[in-house]
PDB file of C-alpha atoms in Angstrom:
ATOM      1  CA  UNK A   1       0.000   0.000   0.000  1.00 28.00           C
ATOM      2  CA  UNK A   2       1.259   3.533  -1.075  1.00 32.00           C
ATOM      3  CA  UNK A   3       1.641   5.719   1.618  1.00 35.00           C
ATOM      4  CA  UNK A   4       0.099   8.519  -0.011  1.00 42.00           C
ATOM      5  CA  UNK A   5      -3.569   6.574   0.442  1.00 43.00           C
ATOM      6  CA  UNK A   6      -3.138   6.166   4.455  1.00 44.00           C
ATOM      7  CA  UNK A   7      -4.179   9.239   5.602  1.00 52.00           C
ATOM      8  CA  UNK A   8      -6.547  10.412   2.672  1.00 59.00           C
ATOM      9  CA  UNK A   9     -10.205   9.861   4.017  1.00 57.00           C
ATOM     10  CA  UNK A  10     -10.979   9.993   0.121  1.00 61.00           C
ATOM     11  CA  UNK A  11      -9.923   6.307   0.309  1.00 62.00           C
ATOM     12  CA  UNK A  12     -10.548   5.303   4.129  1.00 74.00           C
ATOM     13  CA  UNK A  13     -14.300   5.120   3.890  1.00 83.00           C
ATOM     14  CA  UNK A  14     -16.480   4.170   6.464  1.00 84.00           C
ATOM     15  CA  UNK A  15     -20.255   3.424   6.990  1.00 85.00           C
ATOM     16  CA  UNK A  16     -22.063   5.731   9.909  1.00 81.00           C
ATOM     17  CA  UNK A  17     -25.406   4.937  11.079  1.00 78.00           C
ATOM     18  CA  UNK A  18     -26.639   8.077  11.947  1.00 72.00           C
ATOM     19  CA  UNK A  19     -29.447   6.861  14.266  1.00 74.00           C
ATOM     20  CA  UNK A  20     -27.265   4.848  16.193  1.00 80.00           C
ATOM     21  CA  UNK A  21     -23.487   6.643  15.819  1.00 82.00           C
ATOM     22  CA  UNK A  22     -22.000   3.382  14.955  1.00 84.00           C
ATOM     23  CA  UNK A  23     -19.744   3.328  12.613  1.00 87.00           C
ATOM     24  CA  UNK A  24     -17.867   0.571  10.566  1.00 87.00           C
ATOM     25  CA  UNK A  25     -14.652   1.094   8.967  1.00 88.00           C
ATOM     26  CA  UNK A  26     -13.632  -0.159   5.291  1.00 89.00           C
ATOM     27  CA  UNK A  27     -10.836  -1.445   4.494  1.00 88.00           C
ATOM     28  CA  UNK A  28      -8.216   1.357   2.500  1.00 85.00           C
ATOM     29  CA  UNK A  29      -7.633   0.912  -0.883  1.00 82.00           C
ATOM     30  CA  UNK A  30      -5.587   2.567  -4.030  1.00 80.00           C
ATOM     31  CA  UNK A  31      -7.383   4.812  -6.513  1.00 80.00           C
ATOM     32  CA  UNK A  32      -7.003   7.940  -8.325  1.00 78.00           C
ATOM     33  CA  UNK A  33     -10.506   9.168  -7.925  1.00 75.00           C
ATOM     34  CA  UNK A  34     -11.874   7.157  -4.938  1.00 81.00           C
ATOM     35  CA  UNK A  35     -14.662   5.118  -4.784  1.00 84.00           C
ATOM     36  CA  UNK A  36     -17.545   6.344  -7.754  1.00 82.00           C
ATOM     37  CA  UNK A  37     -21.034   5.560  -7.892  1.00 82.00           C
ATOM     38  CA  UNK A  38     -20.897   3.820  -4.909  1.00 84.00           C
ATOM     39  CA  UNK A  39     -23.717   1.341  -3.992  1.00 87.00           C
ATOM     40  CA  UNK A  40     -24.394   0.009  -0.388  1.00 87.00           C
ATOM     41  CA  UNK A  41     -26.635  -2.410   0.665  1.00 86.00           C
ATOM     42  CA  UNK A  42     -27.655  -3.914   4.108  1.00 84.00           C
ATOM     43  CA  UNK A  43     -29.732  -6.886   5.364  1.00 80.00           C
ATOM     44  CA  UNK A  44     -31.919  -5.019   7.949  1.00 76.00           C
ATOM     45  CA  UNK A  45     -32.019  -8.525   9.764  1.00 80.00           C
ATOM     46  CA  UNK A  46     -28.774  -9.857   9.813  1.00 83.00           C
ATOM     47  CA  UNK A  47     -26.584  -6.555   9.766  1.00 80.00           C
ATOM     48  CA  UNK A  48     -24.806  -8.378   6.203  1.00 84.00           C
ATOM     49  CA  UNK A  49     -23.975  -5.750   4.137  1.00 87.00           C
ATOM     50  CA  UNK A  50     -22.274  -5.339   1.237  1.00 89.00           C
ATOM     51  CA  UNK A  51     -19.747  -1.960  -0.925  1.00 91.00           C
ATOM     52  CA  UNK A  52     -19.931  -1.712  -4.779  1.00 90.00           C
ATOM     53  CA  UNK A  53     -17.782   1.016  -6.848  1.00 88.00           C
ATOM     54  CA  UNK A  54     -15.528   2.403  -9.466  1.00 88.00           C
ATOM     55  CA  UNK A  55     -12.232   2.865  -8.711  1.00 86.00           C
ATOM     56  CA  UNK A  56     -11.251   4.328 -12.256  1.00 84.00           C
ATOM     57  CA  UNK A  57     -12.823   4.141 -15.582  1.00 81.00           C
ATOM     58  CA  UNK A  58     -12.576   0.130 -15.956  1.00 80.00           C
ATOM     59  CA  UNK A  59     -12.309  -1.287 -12.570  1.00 84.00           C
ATOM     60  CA  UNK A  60     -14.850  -1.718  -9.677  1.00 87.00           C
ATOM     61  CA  UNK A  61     -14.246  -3.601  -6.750  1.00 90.00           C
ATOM     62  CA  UNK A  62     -16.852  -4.977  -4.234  1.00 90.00           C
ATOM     63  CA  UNK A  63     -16.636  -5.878   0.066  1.00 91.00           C
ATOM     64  CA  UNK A  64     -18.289  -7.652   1.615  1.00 88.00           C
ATOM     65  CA  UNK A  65     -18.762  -8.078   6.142  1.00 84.00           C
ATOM     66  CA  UNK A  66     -16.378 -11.118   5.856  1.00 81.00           C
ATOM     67  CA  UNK A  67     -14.024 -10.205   3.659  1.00 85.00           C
ATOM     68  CA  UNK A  68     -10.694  -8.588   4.973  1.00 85.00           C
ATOM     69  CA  UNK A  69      -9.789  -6.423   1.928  1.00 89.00           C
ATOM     70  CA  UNK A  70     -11.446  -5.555  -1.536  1.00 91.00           C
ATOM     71  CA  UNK A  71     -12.256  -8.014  -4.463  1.00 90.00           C
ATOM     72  CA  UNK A  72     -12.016  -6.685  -7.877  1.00 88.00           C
ATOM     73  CA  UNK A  73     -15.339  -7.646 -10.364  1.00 86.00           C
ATOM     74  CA  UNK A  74     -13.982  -8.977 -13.355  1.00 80.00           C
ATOM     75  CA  UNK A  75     -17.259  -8.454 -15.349  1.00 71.00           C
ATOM     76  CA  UNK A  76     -16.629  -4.918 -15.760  1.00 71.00           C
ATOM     77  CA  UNK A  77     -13.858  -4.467 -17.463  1.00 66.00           C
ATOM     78  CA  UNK A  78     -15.962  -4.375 -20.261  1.00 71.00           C
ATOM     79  CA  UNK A  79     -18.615  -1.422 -19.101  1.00 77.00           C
ATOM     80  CA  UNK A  80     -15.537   1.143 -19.216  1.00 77.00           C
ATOM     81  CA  UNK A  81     -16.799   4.704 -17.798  1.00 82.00           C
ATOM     82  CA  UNK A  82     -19.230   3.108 -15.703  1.00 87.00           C
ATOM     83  CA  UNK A  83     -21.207   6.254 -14.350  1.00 88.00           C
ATOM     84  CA  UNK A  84     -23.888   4.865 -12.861  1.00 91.00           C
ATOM     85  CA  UNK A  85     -25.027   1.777 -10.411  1.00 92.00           C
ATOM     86  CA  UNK A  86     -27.967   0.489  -8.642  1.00 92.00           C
ATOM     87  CA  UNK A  87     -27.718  -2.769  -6.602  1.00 91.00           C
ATOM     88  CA  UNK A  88     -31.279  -4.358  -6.119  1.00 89.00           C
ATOM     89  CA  UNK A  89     -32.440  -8.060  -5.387  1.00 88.00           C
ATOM     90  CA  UNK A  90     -28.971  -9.558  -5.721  1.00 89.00           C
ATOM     91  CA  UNK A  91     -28.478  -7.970  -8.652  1.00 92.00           C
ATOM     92  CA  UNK A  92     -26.138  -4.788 -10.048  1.00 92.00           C
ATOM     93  CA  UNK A  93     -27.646  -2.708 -12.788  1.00 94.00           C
ATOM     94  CA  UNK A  94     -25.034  -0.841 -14.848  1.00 92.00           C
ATOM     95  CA  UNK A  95     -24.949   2.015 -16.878  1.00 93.00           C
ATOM     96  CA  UNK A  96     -22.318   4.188 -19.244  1.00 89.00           C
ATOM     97  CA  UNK A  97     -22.838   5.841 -22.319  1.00 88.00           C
ATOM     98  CA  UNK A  98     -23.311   2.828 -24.464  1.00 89.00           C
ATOM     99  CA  UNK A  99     -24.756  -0.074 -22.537  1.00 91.00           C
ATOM    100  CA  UNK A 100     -27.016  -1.384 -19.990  1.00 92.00           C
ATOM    101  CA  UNK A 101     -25.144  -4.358 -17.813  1.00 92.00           C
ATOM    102  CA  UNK A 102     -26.713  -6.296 -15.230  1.00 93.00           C
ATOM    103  CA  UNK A 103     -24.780  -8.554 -13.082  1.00 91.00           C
ATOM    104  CA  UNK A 104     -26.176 -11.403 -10.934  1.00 92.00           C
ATOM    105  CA  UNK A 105     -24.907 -10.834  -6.908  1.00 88.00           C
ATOM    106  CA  UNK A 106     -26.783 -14.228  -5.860  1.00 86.00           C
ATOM    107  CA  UNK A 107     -23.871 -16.632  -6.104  1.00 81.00           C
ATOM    108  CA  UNK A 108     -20.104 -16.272  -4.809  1.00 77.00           C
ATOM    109  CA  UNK A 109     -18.885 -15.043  -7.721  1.00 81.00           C
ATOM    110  CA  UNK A 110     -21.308 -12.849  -9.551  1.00 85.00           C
ATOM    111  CA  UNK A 111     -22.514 -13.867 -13.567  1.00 86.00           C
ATOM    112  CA  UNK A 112     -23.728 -11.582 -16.550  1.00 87.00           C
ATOM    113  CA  UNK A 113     -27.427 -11.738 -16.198  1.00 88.00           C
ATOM    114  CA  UNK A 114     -28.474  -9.074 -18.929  1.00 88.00           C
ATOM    115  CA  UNK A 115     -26.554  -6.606 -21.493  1.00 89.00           C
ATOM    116  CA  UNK A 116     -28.670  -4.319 -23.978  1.00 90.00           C
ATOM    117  CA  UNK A 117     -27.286  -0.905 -25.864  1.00 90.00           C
ATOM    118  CA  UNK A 118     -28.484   2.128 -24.609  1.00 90.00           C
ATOM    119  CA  UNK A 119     -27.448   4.426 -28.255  1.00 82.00           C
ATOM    120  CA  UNK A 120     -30.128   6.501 -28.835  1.00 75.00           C
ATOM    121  CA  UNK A 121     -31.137   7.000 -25.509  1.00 82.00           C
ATOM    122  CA  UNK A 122     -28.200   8.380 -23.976  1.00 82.00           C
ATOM    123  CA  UNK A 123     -25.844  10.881 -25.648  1.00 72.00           C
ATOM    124  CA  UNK A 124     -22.500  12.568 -24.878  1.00 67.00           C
ATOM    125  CA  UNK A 125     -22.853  16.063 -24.514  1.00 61.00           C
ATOM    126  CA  UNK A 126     -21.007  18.840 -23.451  1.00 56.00           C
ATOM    127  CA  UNK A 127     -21.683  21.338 -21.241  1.00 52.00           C
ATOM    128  CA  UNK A 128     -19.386  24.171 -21.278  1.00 55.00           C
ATOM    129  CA  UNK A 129     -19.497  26.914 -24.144  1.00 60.00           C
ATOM    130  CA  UNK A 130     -18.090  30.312 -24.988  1.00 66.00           C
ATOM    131  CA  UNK A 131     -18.241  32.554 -21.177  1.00 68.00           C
ATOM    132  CA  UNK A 132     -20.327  35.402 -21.068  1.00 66.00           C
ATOM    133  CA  UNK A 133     -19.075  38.561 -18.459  1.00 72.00           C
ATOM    134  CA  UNK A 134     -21.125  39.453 -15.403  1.00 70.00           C
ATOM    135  CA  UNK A 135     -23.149  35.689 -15.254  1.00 67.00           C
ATOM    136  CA  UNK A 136     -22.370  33.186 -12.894  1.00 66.00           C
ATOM    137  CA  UNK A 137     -20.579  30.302 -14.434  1.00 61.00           C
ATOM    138  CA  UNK A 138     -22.713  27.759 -12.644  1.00 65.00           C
ATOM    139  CA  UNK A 139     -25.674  29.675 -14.498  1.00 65.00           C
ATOM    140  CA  UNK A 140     -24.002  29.956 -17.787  1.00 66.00           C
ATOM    141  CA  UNK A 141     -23.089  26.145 -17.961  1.00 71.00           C
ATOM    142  CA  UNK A 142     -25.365  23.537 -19.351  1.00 74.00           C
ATOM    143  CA  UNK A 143     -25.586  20.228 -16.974  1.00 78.00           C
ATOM    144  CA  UNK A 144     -26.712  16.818 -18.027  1.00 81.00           C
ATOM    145  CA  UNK A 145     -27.054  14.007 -15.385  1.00 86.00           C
ATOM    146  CA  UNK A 146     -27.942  10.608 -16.389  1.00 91.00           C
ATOM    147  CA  UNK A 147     -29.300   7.993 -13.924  1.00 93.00           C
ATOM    148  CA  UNK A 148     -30.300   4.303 -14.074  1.00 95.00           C
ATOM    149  CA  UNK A 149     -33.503   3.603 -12.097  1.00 96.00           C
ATOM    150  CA  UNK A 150     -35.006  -0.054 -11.130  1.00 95.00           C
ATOM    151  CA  UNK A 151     -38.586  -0.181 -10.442  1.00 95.00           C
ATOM    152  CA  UNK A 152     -40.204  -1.930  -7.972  1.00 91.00           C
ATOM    153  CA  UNK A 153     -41.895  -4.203 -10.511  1.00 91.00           C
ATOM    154  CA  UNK A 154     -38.421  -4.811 -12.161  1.00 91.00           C
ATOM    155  CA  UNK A 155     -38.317  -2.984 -14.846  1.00 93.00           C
ATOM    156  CA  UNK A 156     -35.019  -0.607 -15.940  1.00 95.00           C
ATOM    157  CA  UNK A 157     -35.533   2.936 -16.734  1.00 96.00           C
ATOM    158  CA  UNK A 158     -32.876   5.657 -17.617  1.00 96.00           C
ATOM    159  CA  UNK A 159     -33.699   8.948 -15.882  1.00 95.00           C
ATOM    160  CA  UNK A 160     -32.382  12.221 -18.286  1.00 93.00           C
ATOM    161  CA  UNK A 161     -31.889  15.056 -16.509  1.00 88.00           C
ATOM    162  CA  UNK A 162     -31.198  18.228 -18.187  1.00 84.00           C
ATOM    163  CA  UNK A 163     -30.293  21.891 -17.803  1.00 80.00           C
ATOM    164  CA  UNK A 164     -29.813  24.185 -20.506  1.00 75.00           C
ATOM    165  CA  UNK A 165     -27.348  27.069 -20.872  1.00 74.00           C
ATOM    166  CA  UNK A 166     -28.580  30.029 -19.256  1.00 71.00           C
ATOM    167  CA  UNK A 167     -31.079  28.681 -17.650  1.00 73.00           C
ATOM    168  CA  UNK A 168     -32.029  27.809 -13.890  1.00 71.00           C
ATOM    169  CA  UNK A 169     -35.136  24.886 -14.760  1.00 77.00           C
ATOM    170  CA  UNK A 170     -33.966  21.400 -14.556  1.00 80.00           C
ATOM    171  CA  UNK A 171     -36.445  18.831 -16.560  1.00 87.00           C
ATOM    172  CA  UNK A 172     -36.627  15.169 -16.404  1.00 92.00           C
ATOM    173  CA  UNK A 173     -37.448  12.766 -19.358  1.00 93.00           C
ATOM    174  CA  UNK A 174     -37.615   9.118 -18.658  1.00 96.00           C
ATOM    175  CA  UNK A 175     -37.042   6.123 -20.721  1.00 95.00           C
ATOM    176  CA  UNK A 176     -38.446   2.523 -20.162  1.00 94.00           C
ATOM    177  CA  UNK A 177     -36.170  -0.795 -21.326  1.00 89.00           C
ATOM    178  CA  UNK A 178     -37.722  -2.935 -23.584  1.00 80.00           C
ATOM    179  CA  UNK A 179     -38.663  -6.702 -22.659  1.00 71.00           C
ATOM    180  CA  UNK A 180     -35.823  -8.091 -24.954  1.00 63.00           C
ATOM    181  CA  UNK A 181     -31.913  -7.440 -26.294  1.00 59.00           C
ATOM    182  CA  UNK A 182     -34.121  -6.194 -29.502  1.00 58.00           C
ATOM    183  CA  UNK A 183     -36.634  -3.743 -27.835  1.00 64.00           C
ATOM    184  CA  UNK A 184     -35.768   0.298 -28.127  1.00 82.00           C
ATOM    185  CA  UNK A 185     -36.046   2.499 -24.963  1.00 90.00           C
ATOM    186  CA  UNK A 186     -39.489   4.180 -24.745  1.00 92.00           C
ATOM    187  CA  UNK A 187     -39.970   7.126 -23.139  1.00 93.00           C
ATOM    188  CA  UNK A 188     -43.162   7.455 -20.697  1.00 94.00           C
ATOM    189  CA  UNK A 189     -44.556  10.471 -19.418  1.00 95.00           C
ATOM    190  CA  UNK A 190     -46.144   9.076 -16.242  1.00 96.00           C
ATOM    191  CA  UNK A 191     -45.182   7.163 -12.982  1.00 96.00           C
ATOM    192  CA  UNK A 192     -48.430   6.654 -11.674  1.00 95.00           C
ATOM    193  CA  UNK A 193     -49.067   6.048  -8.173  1.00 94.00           C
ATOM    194  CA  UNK A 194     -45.084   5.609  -7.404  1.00 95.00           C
ATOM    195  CA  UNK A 195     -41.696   8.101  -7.494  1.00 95.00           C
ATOM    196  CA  UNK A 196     -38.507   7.709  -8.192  1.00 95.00           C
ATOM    197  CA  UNK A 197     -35.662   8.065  -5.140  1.00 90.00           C
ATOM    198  CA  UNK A 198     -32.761   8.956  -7.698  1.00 89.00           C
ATOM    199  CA  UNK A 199     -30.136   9.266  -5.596  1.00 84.00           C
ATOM    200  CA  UNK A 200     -31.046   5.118  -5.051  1.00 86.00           C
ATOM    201  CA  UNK A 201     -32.102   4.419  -8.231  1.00 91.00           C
ATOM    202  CA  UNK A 202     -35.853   3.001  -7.358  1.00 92.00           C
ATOM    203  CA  UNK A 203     -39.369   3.612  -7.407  1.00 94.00           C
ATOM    204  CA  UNK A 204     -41.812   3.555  -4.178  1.00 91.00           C
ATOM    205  CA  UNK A 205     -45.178   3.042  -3.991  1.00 92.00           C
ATOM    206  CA  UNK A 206     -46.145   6.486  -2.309  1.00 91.00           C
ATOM    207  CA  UNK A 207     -49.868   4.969  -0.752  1.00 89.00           C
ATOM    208  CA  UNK A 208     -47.271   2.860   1.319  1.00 82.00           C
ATOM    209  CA  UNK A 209     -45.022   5.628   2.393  1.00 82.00           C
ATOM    210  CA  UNK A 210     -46.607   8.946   4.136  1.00 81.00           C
ATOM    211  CA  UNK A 211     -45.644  12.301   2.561  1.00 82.00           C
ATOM    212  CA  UNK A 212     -44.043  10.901  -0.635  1.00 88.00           C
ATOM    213  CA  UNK A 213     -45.718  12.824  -4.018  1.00 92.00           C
ATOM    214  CA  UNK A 214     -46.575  10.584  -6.440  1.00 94.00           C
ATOM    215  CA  UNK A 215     -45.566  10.923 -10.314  1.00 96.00           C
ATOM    216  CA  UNK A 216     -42.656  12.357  -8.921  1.00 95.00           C
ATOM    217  CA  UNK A 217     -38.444  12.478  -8.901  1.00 94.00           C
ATOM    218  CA  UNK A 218     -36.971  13.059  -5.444  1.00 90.00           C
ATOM    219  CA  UNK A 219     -33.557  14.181  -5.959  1.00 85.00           C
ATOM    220  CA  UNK A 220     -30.770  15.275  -3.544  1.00 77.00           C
ATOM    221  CA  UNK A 221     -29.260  18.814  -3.970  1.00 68.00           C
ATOM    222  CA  UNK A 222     -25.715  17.317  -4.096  1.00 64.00           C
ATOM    223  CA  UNK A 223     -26.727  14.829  -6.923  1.00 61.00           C
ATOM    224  CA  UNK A 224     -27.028  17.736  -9.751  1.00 62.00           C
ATOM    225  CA  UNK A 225     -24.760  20.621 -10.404  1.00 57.00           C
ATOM    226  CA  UNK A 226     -25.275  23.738 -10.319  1.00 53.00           C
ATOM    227  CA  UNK A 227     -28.186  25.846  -8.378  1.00 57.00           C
ATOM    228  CA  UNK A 228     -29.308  24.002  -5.837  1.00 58.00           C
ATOM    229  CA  UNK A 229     -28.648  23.639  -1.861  1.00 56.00           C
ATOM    230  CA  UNK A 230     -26.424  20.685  -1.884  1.00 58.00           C
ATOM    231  CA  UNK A 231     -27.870  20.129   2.060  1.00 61.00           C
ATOM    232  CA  UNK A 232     -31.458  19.256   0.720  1.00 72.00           C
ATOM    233  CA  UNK A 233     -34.155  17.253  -1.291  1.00 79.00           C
ATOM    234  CA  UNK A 234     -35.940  18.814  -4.506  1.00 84.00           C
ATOM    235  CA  UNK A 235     -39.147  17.014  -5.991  1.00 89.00           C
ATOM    236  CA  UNK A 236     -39.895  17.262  -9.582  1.00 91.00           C
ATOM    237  CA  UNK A 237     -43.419  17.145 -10.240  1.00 94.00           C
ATOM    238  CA  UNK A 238     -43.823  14.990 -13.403  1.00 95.00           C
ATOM    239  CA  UNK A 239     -47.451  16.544 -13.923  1.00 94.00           C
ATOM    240  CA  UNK A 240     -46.405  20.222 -13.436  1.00 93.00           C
ATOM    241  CA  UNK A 241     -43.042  20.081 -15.073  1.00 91.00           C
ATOM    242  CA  UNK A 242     -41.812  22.181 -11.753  1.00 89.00           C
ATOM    243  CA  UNK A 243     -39.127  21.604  -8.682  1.00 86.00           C
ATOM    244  CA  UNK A 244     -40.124  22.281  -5.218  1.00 85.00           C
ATOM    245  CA  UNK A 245     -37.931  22.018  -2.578  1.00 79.00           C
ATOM    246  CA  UNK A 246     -39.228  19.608   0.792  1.00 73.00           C
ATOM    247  CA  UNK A 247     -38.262  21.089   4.260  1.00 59.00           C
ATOM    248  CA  UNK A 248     -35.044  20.198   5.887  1.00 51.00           C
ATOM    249  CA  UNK A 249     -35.705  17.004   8.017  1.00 48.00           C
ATOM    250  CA  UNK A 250     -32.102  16.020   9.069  1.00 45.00           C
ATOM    251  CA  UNK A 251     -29.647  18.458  11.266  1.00 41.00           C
ATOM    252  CA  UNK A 252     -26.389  17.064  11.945  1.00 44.00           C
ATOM    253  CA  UNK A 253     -24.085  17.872  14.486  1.00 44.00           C
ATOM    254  CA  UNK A 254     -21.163  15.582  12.565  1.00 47.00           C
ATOM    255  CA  UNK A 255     -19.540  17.093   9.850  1.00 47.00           C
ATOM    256  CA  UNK A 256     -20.434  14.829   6.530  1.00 50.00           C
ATOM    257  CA  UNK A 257     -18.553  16.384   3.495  1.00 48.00           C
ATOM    258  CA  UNK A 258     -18.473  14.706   0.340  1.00 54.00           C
ATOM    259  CA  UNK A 259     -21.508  11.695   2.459  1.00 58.00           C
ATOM    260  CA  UNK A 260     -22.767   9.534  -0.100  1.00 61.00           C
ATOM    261  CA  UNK A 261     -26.768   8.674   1.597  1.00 57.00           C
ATOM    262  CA  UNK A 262     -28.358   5.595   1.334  1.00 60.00           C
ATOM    263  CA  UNK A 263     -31.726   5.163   3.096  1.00 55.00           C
ATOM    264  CA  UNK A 264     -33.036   1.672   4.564  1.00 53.00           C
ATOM    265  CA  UNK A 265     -35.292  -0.520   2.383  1.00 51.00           C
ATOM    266  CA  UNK A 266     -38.922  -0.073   1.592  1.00 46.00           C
ATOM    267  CA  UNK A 267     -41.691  -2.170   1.629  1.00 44.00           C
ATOM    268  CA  UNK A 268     -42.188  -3.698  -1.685  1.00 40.00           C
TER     269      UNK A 268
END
């Protein structure tokens, strides 16, 4: 191990149960950029949990509670640029700018479950453009953010956020996988009764879950650039095309720069 990783907490991550204070350290690791797109997931009954991420733009690596150190995941080397991960039902959804890879988590060593292209869908844009005097940069910048959602039915959709230049409105447009390899991506206009937690990547049913907005995207401040409070949750209304911001419901006497949040399961 390179000494230059030791003392970085960039690379000496650690879970924190906020309810409870307790906190379990993860084993340090070497990287350039950290851990990206990290996924966690617990058993609620059994405390087994288990660490998914990127460590560059080919390589993710996975822990597990019994495991001393990290395990590389040899399936990905072929998802380079990787952006994007959900983990749900023993299985990791995928996503760059080109495919769609599942993964099957339900044995020891996990097996390609599903792989579909995602052109068409998903293009590589650019945000930046010629700088304009006297307008904030964050304002003059366009910003695209691209997320993979599971529903709870099990289907895959691709959320498409997007921002234009000079502009402060964020809009959503969603796209539904098809059944088969063959299928194109369909855009709907309409959740129904559920919304979409994107900073998890899943739908809830909101009659199951008090307060939750249905036809809705629940986004966290720090999950897109730009204008919003990065200490906060926004809603996106997919019948009135706005953003609404929800009150503050967590204050923290721990510092938590640079937290990735997961929330416990739902009811199905």
């Amino acid at each position: 191990m390179n000494n230059e990783y030791i003392d970085d907490p960039q690379y000496n991550l650690y879970i924190l149960d906020l309810l409870t204070r307790e906190r379990i350290n993860l084993p340090t690791f070497e990287s350039e950029t950290g851990l990206a797109s990290p996924i966690l997931w617990i058993d609620e009954k059994t405390n087994y949990y288990l660490v998914i991420g990127m460590v560059d733009e080919k390589n993710a690596i996975s822990f597990k509670r019994e495991r001393s150190s990290w395990k590389q995941i040899p399936l990905m080397l072929d998802i380079a640029e990787c952006f994007d991960m959900v983990y749900n039902d023993h299985k990791l959804y995928c996503l760059n700018y080109y495919k769609v890879k599942i993964l099957d988590f339900s044995r020891e060593n996990p097996v390609q479950d599903f792989k579909t292209s995602v052109r068409g869908c998903i293009l590589i844009s650019s945000g930046f453009g010629m700088r304009l005097p006297g307008i904030p940069w964050e304002v003059q910048r366009a910003y695209y953010k691209d997320r993979i959602v599971v529903t709870v039915g099990g289907d895959v959709l691709i959320v498409k956020g997007r921002r234009p230049r000079l502009c402060r409105i964020w809009n959503f447009e969603i796209y539904k996988m098809g059944s088969s390899k063959g299928d194109k991506w369909k855009e709907i206009f309409s959740l129904g009764d559920k919304a979409i937690l994107l900073d998890m990547g899943i739908t809830v049913r909101t009659k199951d879950i008090k307060g939750i907005k249905r036809n809705s995207i629940y986004f966290n401040g720090n999950d897109l650039d730009g204008i919003y409070d990065k200490n906060n949750v926004f809603i996106f209304s997919l019948d009135t095309k706005k953003v609404e911001q929800t009150h503050y419901f967590v204050s923290l006497s721990i510092l938590c720069n640079d937290a990735r949040w997961f929330l416990p399961s739902f009811k199905r």
